[in-house]
Short mmCIF file of C-alpha atoms in Angstrom, two decimals:
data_model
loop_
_atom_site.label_atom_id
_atom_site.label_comp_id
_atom_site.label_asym_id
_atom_site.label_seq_id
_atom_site.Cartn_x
_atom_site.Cartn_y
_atom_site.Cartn_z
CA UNK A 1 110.69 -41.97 58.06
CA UNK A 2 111.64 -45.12 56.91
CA UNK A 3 111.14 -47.80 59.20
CA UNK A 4 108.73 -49.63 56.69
CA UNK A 5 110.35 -53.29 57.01
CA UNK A 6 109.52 -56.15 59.03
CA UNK A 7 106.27 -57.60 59.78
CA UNK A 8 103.48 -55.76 61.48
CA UNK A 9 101.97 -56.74 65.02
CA UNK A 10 99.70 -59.12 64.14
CA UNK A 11 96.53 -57.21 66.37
CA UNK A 12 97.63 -54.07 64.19
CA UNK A 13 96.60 -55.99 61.30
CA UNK A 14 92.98 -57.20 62.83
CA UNK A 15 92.68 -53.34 63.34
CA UNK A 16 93.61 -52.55 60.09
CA UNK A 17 91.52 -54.75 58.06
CA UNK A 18 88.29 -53.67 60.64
CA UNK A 19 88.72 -50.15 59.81
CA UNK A 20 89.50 -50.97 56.08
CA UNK A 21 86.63 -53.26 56.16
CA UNK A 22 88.38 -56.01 55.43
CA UNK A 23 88.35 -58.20 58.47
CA UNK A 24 86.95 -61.59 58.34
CA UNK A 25 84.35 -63.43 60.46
CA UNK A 26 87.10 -65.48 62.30
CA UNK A 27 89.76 -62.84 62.86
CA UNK A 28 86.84 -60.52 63.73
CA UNK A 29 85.81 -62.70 66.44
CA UNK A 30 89.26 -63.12 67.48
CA UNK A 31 89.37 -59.14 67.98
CA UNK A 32 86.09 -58.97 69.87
CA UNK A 33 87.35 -61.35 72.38
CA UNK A 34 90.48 -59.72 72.73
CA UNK A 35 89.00 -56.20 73.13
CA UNK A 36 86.52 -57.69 75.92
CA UNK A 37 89.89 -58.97 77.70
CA UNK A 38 90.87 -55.85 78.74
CA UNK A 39 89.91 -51.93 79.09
CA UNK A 40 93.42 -51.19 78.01
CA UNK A 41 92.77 -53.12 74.92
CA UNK A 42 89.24 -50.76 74.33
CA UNK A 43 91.45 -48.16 75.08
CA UNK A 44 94.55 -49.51 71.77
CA UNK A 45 91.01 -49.89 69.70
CA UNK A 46 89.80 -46.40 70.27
CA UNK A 47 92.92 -44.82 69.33
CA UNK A 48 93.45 -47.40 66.02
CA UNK A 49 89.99 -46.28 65.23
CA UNK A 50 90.53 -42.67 65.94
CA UNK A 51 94.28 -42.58 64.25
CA UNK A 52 92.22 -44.14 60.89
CA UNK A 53 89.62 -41.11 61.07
CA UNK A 54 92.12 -38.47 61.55
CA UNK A 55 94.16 -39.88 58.13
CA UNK A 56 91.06 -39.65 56.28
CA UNK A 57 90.47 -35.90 57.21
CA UNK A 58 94.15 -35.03 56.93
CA UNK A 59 94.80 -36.31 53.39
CA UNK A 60 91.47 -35.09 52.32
CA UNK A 61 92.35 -31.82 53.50
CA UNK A 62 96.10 -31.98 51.98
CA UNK A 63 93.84 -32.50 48.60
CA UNK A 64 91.52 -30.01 49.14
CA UNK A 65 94.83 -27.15 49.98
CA UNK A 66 96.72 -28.50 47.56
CA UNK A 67 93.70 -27.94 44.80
CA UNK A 68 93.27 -24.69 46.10
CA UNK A 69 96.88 -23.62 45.69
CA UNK A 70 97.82 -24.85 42.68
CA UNK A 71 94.47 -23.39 40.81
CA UNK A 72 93.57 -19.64 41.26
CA UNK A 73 89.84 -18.68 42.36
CA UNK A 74 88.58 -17.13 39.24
CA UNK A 75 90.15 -20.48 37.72
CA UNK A 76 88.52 -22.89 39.14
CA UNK A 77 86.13 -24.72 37.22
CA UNK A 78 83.33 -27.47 38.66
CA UNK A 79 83.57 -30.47 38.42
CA UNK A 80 81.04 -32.86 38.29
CA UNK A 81 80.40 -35.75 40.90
CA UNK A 82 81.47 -39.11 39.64
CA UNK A 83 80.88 -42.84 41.06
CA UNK A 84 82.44 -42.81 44.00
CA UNK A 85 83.72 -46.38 45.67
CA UNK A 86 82.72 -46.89 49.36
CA UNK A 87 85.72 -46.01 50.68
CA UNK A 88 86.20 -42.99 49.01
CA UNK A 89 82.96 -42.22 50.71
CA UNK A 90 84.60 -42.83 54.05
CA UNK A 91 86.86 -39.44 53.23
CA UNK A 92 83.40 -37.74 54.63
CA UNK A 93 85.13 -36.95 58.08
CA UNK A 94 86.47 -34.08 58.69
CA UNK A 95 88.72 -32.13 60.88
CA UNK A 96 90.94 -29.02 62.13
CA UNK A 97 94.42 -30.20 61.96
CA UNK A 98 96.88 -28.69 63.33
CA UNK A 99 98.97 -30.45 59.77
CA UNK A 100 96.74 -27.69 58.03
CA UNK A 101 97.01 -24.56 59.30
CA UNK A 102 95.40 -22.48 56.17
CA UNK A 103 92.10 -25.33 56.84
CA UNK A 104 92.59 -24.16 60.43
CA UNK A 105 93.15 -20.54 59.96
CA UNK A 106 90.16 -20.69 57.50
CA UNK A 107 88.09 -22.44 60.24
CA UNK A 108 88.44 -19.58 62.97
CA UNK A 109 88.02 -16.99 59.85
CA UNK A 110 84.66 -18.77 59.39
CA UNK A 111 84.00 -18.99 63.21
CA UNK A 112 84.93 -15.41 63.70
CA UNK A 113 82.60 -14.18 61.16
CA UNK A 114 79.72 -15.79 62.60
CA UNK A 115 80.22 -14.64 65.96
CA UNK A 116 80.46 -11.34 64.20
CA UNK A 117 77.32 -11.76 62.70
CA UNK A 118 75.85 -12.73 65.75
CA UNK A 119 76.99 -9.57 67.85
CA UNK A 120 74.81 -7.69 65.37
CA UNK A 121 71.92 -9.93 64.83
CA UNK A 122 70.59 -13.18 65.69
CA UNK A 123 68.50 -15.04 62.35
CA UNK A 124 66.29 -17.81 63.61
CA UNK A 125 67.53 -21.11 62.73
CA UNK A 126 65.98 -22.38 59.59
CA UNK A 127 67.59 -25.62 58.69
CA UNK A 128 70.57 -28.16 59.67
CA UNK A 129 72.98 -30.06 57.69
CA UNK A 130 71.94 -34.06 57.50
CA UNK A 131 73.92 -35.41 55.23
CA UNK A 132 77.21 -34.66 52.65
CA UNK A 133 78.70 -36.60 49.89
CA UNK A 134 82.18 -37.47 50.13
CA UNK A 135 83.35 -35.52 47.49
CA UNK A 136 81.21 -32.14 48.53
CA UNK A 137 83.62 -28.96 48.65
CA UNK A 138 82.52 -25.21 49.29
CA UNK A 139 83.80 -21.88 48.12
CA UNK A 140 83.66 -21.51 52.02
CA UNK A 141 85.06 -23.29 54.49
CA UNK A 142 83.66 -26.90 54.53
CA UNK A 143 83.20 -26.86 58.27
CA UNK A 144 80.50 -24.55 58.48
CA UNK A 145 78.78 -27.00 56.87
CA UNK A 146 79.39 -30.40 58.79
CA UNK A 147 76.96 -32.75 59.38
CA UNK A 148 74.81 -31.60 62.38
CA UNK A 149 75.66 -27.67 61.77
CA UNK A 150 72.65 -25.51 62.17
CA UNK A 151 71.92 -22.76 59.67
CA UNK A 152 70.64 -19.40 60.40
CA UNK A 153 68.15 -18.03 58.12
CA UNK A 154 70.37 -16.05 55.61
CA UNK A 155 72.93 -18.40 55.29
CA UNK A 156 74.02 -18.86 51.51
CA UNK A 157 75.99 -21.82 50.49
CA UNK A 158 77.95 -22.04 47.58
CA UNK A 159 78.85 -25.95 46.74
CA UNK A 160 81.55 -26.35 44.27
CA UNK A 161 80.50 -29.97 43.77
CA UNK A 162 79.21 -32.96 45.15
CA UNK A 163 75.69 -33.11 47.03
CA UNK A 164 74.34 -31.73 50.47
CA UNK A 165 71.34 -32.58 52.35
CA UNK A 166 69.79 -30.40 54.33
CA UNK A 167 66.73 -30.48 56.28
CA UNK A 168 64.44 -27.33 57.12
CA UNK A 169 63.06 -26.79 60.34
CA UNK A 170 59.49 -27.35 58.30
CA UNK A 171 61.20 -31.28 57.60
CA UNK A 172 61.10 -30.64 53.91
CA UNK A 173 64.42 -32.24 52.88
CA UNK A 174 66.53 -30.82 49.92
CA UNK A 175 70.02 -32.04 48.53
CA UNK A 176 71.70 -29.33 47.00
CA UNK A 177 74.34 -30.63 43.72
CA UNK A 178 77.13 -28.66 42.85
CA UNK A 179 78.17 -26.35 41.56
CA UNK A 180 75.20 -24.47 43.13
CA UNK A 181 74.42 -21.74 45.01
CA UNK A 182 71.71 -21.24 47.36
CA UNK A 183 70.56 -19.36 50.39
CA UNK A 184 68.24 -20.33 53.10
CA UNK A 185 65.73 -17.82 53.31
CA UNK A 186 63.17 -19.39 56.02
CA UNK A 187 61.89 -22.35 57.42
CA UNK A 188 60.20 -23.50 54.64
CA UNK A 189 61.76 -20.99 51.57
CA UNK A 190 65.51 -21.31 49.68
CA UNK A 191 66.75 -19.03 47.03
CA UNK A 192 68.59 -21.23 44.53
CA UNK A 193 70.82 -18.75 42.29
CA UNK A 194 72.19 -21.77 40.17
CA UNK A 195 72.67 -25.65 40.13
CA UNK A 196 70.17 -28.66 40.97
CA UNK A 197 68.24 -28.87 43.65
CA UNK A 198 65.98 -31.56 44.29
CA UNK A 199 63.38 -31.80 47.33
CA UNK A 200 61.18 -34.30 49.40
CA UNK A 201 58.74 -32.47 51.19
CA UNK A 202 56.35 -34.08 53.85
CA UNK A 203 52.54 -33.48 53.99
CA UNK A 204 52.35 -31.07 56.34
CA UNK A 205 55.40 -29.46 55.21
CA UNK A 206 53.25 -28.66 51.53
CA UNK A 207 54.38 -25.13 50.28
CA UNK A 208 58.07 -24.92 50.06
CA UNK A 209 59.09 -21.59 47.75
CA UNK A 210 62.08 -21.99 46.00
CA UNK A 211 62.62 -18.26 44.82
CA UNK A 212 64.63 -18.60 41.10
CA UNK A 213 66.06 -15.09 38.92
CA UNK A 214 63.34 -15.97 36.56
CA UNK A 215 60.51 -16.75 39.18
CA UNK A 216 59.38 -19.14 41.87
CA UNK A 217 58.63 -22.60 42.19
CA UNK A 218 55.90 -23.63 44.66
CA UNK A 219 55.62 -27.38 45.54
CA UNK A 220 51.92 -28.47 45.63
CA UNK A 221 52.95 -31.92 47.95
CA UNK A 222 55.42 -33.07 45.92
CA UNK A 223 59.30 -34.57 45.40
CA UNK A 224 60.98 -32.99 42.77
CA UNK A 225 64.53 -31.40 41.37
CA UNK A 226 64.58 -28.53 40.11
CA UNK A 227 67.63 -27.88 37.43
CA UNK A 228 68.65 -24.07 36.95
CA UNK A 229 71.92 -24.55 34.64
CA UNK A 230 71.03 -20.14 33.52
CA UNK A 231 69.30 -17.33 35.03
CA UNK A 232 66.84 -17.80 32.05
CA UNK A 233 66.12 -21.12 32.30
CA UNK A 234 65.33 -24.01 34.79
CA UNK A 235 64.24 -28.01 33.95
CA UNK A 236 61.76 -29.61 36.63
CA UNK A 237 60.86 -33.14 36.87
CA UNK A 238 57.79 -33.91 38.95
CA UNK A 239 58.14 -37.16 40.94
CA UNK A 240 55.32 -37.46 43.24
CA UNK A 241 52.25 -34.63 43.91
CA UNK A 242 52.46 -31.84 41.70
CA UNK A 243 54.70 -28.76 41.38
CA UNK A 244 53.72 -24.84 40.41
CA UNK A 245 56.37 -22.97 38.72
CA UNK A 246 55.42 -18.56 38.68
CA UNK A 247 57.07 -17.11 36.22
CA UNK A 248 58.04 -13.53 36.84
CA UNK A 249 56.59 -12.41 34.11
CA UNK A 250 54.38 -15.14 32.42
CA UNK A 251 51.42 -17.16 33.71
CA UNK A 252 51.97 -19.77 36.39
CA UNK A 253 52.48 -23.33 35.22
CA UNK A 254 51.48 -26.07 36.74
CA UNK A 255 53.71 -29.08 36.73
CA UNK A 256 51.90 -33.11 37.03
CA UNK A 257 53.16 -36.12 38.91
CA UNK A 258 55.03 -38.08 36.16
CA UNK A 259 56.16 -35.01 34.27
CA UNK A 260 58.88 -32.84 33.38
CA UNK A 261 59.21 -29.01 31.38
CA UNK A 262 61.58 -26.49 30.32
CA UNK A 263 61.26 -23.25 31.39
CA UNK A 264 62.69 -20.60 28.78
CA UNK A 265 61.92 -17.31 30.78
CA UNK A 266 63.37 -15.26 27.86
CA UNK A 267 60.96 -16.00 25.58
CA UNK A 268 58.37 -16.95 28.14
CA UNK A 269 58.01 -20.07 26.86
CA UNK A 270 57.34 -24.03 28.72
CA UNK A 271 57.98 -27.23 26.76
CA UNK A 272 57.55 -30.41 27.46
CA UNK A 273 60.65 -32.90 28.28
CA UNK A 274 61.02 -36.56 28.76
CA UNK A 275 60.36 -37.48 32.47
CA UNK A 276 63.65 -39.25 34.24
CA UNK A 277 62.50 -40.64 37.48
CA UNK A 278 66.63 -41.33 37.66
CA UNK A 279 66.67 -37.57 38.15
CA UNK A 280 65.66 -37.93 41.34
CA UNK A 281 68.17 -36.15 43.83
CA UNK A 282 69.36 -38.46 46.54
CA UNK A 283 72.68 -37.86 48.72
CA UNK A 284 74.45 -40.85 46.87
CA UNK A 285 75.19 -39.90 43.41
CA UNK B 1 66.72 -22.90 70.33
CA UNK B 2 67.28 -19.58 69.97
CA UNK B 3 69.72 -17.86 68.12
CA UNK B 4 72.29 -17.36 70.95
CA UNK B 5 71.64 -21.10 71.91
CA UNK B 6 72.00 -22.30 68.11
CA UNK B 7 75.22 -20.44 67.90
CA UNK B 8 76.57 -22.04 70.81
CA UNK B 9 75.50 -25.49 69.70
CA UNK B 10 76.84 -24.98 66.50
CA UNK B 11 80.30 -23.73 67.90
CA UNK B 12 80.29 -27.05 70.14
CA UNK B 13 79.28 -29.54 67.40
CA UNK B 14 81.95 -28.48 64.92
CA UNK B 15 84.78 -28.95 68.03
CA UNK B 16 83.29 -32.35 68.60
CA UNK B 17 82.25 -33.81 65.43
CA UNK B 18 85.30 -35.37 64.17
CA UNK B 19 85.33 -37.40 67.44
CA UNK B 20 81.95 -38.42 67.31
CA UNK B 21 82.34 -39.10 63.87
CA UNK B 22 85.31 -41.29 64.88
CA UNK B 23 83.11 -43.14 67.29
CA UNK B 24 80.26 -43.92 65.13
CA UNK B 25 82.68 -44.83 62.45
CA UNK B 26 84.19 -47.16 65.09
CA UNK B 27 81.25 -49.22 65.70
CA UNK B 28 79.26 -49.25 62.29
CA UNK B 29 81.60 -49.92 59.64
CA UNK B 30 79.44 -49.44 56.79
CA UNK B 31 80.05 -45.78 55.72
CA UNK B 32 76.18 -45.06 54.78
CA UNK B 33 75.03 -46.66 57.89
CA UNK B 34 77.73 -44.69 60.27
CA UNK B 35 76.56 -41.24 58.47
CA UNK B 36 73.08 -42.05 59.04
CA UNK B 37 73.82 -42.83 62.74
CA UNK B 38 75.61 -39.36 63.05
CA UNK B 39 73.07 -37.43 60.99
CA UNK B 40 70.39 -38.56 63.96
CA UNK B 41 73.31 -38.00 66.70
CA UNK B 42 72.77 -34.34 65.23
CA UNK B 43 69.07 -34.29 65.76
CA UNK B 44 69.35 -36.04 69.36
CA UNK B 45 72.25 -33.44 70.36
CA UNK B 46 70.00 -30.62 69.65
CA UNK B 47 66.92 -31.85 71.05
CA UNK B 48 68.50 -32.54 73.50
CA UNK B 49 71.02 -29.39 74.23
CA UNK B 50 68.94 -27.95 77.01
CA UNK B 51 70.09 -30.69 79.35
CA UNK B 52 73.76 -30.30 78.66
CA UNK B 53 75.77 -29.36 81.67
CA UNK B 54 78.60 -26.73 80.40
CA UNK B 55 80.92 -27.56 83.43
CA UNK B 56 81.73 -30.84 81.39
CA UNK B 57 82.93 -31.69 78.02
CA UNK B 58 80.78 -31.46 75.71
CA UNK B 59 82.39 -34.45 73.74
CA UNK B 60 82.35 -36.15 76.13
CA UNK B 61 78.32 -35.73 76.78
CA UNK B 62 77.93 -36.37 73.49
CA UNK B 63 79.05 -38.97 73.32
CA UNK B 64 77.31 -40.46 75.79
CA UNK B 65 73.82 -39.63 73.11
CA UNK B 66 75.77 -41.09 70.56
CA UNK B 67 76.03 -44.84 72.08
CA UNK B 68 72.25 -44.74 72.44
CA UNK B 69 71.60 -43.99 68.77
CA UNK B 70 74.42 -46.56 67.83
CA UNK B 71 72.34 -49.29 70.24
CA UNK B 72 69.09 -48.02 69.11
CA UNK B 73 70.64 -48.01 65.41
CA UNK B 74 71.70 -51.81 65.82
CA UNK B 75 68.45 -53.30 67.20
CA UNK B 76 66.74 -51.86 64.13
CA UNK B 77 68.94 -53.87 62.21
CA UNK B 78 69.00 -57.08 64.67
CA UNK B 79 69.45 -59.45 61.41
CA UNK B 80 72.75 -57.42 60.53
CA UNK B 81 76.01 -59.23 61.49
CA UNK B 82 77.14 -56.97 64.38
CA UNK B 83 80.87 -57.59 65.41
CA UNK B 84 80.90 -56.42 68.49
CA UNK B 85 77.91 -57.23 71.54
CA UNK B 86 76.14 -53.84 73.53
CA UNK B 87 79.08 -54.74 76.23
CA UNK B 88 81.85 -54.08 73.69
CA UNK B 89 79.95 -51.05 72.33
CA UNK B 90 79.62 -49.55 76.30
CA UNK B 91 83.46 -50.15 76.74
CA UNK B 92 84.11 -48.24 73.48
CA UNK B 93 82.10 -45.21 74.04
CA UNK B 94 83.65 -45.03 77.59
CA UNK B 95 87.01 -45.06 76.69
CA UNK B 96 85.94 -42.50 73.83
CA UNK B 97 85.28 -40.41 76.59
CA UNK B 98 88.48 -40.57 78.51
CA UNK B 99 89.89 -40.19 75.31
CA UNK B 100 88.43 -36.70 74.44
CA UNK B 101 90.95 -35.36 76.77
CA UNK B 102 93.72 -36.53 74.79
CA UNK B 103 92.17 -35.46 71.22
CA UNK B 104 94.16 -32.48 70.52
CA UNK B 105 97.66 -33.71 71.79
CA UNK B 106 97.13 -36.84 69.81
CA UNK B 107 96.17 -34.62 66.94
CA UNK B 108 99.32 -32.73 67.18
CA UNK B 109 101.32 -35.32 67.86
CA UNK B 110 99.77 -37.29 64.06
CA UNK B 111 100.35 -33.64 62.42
CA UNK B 112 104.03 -33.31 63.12
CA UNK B 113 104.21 -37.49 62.13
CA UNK B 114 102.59 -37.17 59.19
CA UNK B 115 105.33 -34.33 58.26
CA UNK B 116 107.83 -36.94 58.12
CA UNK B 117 106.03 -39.36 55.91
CA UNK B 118 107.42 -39.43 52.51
CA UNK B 119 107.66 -41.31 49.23
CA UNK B 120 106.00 -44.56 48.97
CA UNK B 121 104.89 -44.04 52.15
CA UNK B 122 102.87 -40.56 51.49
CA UNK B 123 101.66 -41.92 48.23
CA UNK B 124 99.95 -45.28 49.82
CA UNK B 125 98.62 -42.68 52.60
CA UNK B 126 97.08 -40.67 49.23
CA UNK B 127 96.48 -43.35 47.31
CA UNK B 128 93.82 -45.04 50.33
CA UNK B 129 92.39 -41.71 52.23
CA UNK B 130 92.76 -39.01 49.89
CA UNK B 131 91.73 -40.59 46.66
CA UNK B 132 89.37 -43.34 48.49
CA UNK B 133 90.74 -46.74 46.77
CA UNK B 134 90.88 -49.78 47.96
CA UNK B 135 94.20 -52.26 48.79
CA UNK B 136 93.55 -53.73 44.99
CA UNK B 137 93.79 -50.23 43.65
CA UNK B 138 96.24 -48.89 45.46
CA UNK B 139 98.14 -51.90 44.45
CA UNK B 140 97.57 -51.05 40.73
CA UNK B 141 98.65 -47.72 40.88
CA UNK B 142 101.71 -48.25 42.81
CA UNK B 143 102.87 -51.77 40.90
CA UNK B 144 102.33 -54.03 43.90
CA UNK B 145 99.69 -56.57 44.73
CA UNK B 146 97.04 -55.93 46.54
CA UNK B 147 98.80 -57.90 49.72
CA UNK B 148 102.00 -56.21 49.51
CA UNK B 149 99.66 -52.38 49.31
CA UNK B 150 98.27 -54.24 52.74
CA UNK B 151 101.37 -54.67 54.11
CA UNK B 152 102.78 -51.51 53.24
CA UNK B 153 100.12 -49.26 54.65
CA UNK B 154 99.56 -51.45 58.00
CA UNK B 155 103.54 -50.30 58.13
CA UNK B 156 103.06 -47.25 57.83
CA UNK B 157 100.03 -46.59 60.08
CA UNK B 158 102.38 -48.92 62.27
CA UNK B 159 105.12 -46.26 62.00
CA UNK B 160 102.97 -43.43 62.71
CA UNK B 161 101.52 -45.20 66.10
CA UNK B 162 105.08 -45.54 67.30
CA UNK B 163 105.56 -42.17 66.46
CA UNK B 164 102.64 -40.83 68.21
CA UNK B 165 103.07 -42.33 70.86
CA UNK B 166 106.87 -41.11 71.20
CA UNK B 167 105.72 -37.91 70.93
CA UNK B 168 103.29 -38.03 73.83
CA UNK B 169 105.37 -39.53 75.87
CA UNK B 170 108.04 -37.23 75.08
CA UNK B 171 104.99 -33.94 76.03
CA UNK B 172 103.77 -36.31 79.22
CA UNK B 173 107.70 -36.23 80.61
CA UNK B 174 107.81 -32.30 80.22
CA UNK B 175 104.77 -31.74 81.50
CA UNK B 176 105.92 -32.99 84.52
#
């Protein structure tokens, strides 16, 4: 295709620049009246609008299949989440294009396996999906875990990197960083297996268990993120309330507002380390 | 919700969600404000599932929940600069809904385009929605300015209009 001469429509343009965020105050106001014209001109936005989603999620997905392809699973290392521009942020959306037919393919596999799961049992929903970075990738498929998607108590998630909120039916709110691993385990109770996982927990939402290899950590009425780089060892920072982390085998310690340890479970062993308030989990990185 | 209700829900929002996320996008530009829109389109959709009617789209109905948290969204932040009025926004979510008919053709229509994008072409497309940069980086990587980057990827999203649209008309003809 090669038709890339000549001078675009000048409307196209107005559309272009809204949906790259680039459209001034006067041309914007030239658009609005235009669109209030005429339905049929709605109807030219919609599609512009739509046609500007649908590249995001194609290309995204090109890069995510092409990644996959060219490295091989027990290759692939994580990578860690980097500044990201705002409109790398837009390539959030996502889709099931028919371009990608392994992302599609991938997509029923997903879908079929739920349905599978459900024919056999039915777990109580224990938390949704609120919110993903724009660079967060699964080992599963990533639309089992759109924004909105409601997950069963059970469900593990294994993020390969960037950062996912989720909120538990109880309203505490955790973003999970990758690479992690995690499972929700009940309304108010995750498993983390690895990774950082940091978590805002309302008043009457006081209690969440975060179940570790080494132990568990028990939030007293708290926000804090929890760091479990090894089986043997987790970091936790303490940003409001306080925190109790119970060793498996050990005495429980209890962690202050304002403070931050290191948990050796190997030796048994808590030390103090410098509090980072920056350590403070949000979805933006 | 139960668990045979959640399931359903779940099967529903995943079909939907990159229209709705197209709408929301549509009328709140700013990327973190749009996600926070569609993160409590999520919440409203499920509280309010039990009066969905399953004889009708569901896109379509969600839609529908979606303008009000856009509205509701907006007049929370009355001091922002809002380009278009609660008129414009109406028009837009009703022609989102007549439009959820045509999703999947006009989805299969932009796959088989995008097949024939190549070159300079497929790189800008990379370049701006894979890799996320803006019209000054894209010009950098590609040697252009950041006007000519512009002008090359209005042309191309140009091209791949016409060729939608081709392509629809082309399935609209044999349909009949």
């Amino acid at each position: 295709m090669s038709r890339l001469t000549g001078n675009p429509d000048p409307l196209d343009r107005f559309f272009d620049d809204y949906v790259d965020g680039v459209l001034g105050a006067e041309d914007g106001d030239i658009l609005s009246k235009w669109l209030l014209a005429s339905p049929a001109n709605v109807d030219r936005f919609v599609r512009e609008s739509f046609l500007h989603s649908q590249l995001f999620q194609i290309m995204r997905r090109s890069e995510i299949h092409a990644e996959a392809m060219a490295t091989p699973p027990s290759a692939r290392a994580p990578q860690s989440a980097g500044p990201r521009s705002r409109a790398d942020s837009k390539s959030r959306f996502r889709l099931r294009s028919p371009a990608t037919v392994a992302g599609f393919a991938a997509l029923l596999v997903a879908v079929g396996a739920m349905l599978l799961a459900y024919r056999f049992s039915s777990p109580a929903t224990v938390a949704q999906v609120s919110g993903l970075s724009a660079d967060a990738s699964f080992e599963q498929t990533r639309d089992a875990f759109n924004v909105g998607a409601l997950l069963p108590q059970g469900r593990a998630i294994s993020l390969r990197r960037g950062r996912l909120l989720a909120t538990l039916v109880s309203g505490t709110r955790v973003v999970l960083e990758g690479p992690a691993e995690v499972e929700f385990t009940d309304q108010n109770e995750l498993r983390l297996v690895r990774g950082r996982l940091g978590a805002d927990i309302p008043t009457h939402a006081t209690g969440l268990l975060v179940r570790m290899p080494m132990g568990d950590v028990v939030d007293l009425g708290t926000a804090f993120t929890l760091d479990l780089p090894s089986e043997t060892t987790c970091r936790i920072q303490v940003f409001k309330g306080m925190v109790e982390l119970r060793p498996s085998r050990g005495r429980p310690v209890r962690i202050a507002e304002g403070t931050a340890i290191s948990y050796d479970a190997v030796n048994d062993r808590e030390m103090q380390i410098p509090y980072q308030p920056e350590e403070r989990l949000s979805l933006l990185p | 919700m139960d668990g045979a209700t959640a399931e359903r829900f779940t099967l529903l929002w995943i079909a939907a969600q990159p229209t709705l996320a197209a709408f929301v996008h549509s009328l709140v530009p700013e990327f973190q404000q749009a996600e926070e829109v569609l993160q409590r389109v999520a919440v409203a959709l499920v509280r309010k599932f039990d009066q969905y009617d399953s004889t009708r789209p569901f896109a379509a109905w969600a839609i529908g929940v979606a303008k009000y948290e856009v509205l509701y969204f907006r007049r929370e932040r009355a001091s922002d600069r809002h380009l278009f009025n609660d008129e414009l926004v109406d028009q837009v979510a009703l022609s989102y809904q007549c439009f959820v008919e045509d999703v999947d053709p006009f989805r299969e229509a932009l796959g088989r385009c995008m097949e024939q994008i190549e070159g300079k072409a497929r790189r800008a497309l990379e370049l701006r929605y894979s890799k996320g940069l803006n019209m000054s980086a894209v010009g950098r990587e590609m040697e252009l300015t950041p006007g000519a980057a512009r002008m090359l990827l209005c042309r191309v999203r140009q091209v791949l209009r016409t060729c939608i649209e081709q392509r629809l008309g082309e399935a609209r003809r044999a349909a009949k």
